[in-house]
């Protein structure tokens, strides 16, 4: 099912799927460490879309992204003995920040494998949360080899960015909060990369709001979820090129389970549509969102007929951008 | 008292000062047309300042700035006969946007005199709210002469950006909301340009929260309020040069009354301090604020001893920036 070079695979029968009870436990567990983020509305976007859009602002979340939910749930669900050896992951993005912060909150080590080409600002942010960085070559195989070495040497516990039931249950707390805050929704739209947020949202909605349709929003230039969804099996994409840097990863067995069972459709947006939507949110809502986070609004404005007249939840997933290198600035 | 070239002056004895009752009437009057903006906090800034900072987010306000409060109060307090001739003002900034929007809400004309050098984006925004623009030379005298011509010709009612009791009462609704939202404050810090927001804040706090100290935050490169405060009379500055484009105007009799009676101190920030504070807010709070709006945080971080251990309200006044021309971008 998966490309042979990828490790840590799980046979579908062996999946230890999270349940909505796990979401509820996660919510209690992480509540002291995260923000209950606000929900904002914007008349301009309601007028443009013909829908009522309710934006769940995870860009205001601790560490600047929803990923802190899943990472914190994973770290605080470890028993003391396991936790004593610390945690580890490979990521150049928000999961690295989030796991470092969660480990700092628990007072344990966090080791992060990052490609030496990762932005300096990201590395500084990881170090700011006490994360220890080991650099590697910018290839998946070298990342995983380097991580395995660290795990072997230190006994650190590996927390995958999304192919992990604890992480998915943690991300599911976001949709739970949104439903508490705004009531019933006709649809919920979130970006899809590896599928952690979509999986958590699907887990929550399928249990407490089964009428709510789940739409995954994906960059057309990283459309592996779209292709997988239509093929009926995972089609990984090794090196997608999109400005939505949080969405360059592919589905894995845990997230594929939720995508294949609960997602109504995967909708695509071009690079220009993503940048336009990001800029529109900055201009009209006066909030900072990162490119990955703009994909849902881009697909809503492109598929108005799907959402017209409906109450639509939109997960604004994160706000970590390089202010010196914005998509509309001349390329340096 | 004022430079002879300035018109529309009022003898101090003749001031028809607004009262807190006017603030309460304004609050009822404008409620259907404005947002009750949220209050945000930020652990990073609390840690940096040693104070508890409560940010009142008028950058999320309709038209992107607090000025919509005063403009809407002025427009909706007109009797039908006066309103029928429309309103007019001269402004190249947020007051022009706000008055245009208020007039649009009431269904009357709004004529705005803007220097032909005003940013195209601002002109488009005024037109987007139905405002009619007459361009003039970029000098105060030509602005006022052009405005007088329009008023004479059309009978439009002039609404000054700040030297107007209805505008000051409208701005006073912001501090009232903040106090309702967060309870008692030791201090409140807002930017000062012409002094409309500071005057409204002083009017409200001196009545319902007299223990709350009012600090005015001003760019060092446009320090006419600072110099006036220490001299005991208005010292206008005709052409201050600061990145805080909303704060290039000088005090007038109505706002001088409140500044001279109720402000504890005027604190200054350099251009670099303003830009650093603006960027920090973008980076840490993930919200868009304009340069003028960053001055309060800049002076708080510079004068920590004044605020340490206190509950401090901070008015984030506006979020209208040119995304293609940010202060940290290379000059074009």
XYZ file of C-alpha atoms in Angstrom, chain A residues 35 38 40-41 43 59-64 121 124 129 279 281-289 319-324 326 328-329, chain B residues 35 38 40-41 43 59-64 121 124 129 279 281-289 319-324 326 328-329:
66
model
C -5.689 28.300 24.556
C -11.749 32.408 19.693
C -14.204 35.097 14.411
C -16.582 36.041 11.631
C -18.962 40.085 6.835
C -3.390 30.750 14.482
C -3.813 32.280 17.970
C -3.034 28.898 19.572
C 0.074 28.383 21.732
C 3.122 27.927 19.485
C 1.022 29.462 16.698
C 13.726 31.294 12.285
C 15.390 29.386 16.715
C 10.910 26.084 23.487
C -3.784 38.100 1.597
C -7.644 37.308 5.312
C -4.753 39.568 6.351
C -6.425 42.563 4.751
C -10.014 42.012 5.808
C -9.802 40.078 9.085
C -6.563 41.750 10.251
C -5.123 38.451 11.387
C -1.935 36.653 10.403
C -2.396 33.231 8.843
C -0.042 31.690 11.869
C 3.666 30.970 11.693
C 5.030 32.944 8.754
C 8.365 34.495 7.904
C 7.538 38.215 7.891
C 10.611 38.895 5.768
C 5.852 36.903 2.330
C 3.624 38.690 -2.375
C 7.103 40.081 -1.787
C -18.349 45.499 16.424
C -12.569 41.317 21.580
C -6.762 39.628 23.708
C -3.865 38.830 26.009
C 1.888 35.763 27.634
C -7.968 46.761 14.563
C -10.853 44.269 14.193
C -13.367 47.137 14.237
C -15.531 47.916 11.189
C -13.494 49.860 8.614
C -10.406 48.619 10.482
C -5.460 51.927 -1.755
C -10.223 52.914 -3.255
C -17.741 52.721 1.268
C 6.524 43.504 14.195
C 2.681 42.063 17.725
C 2.402 40.560 14.243
C 4.786 37.775 15.170
C 3.551 36.931 18.648
C -0.141 37.852 18.647
C -0.703 36.957 14.959
C -2.765 40.073 14.408
C -2.306 42.930 11.949
C -1.848 46.348 13.492
C -5.141 47.616 11.362
C -5.136 49.419 8.034
C -1.720 48.840 6.485
C -0.404 48.642 2.950
C 0.708 44.996 2.718
C 2.976 45.866 -0.191
C 5.599 47.233 5.264
C 10.581 46.250 7.367
C 10.505 45.847 3.594
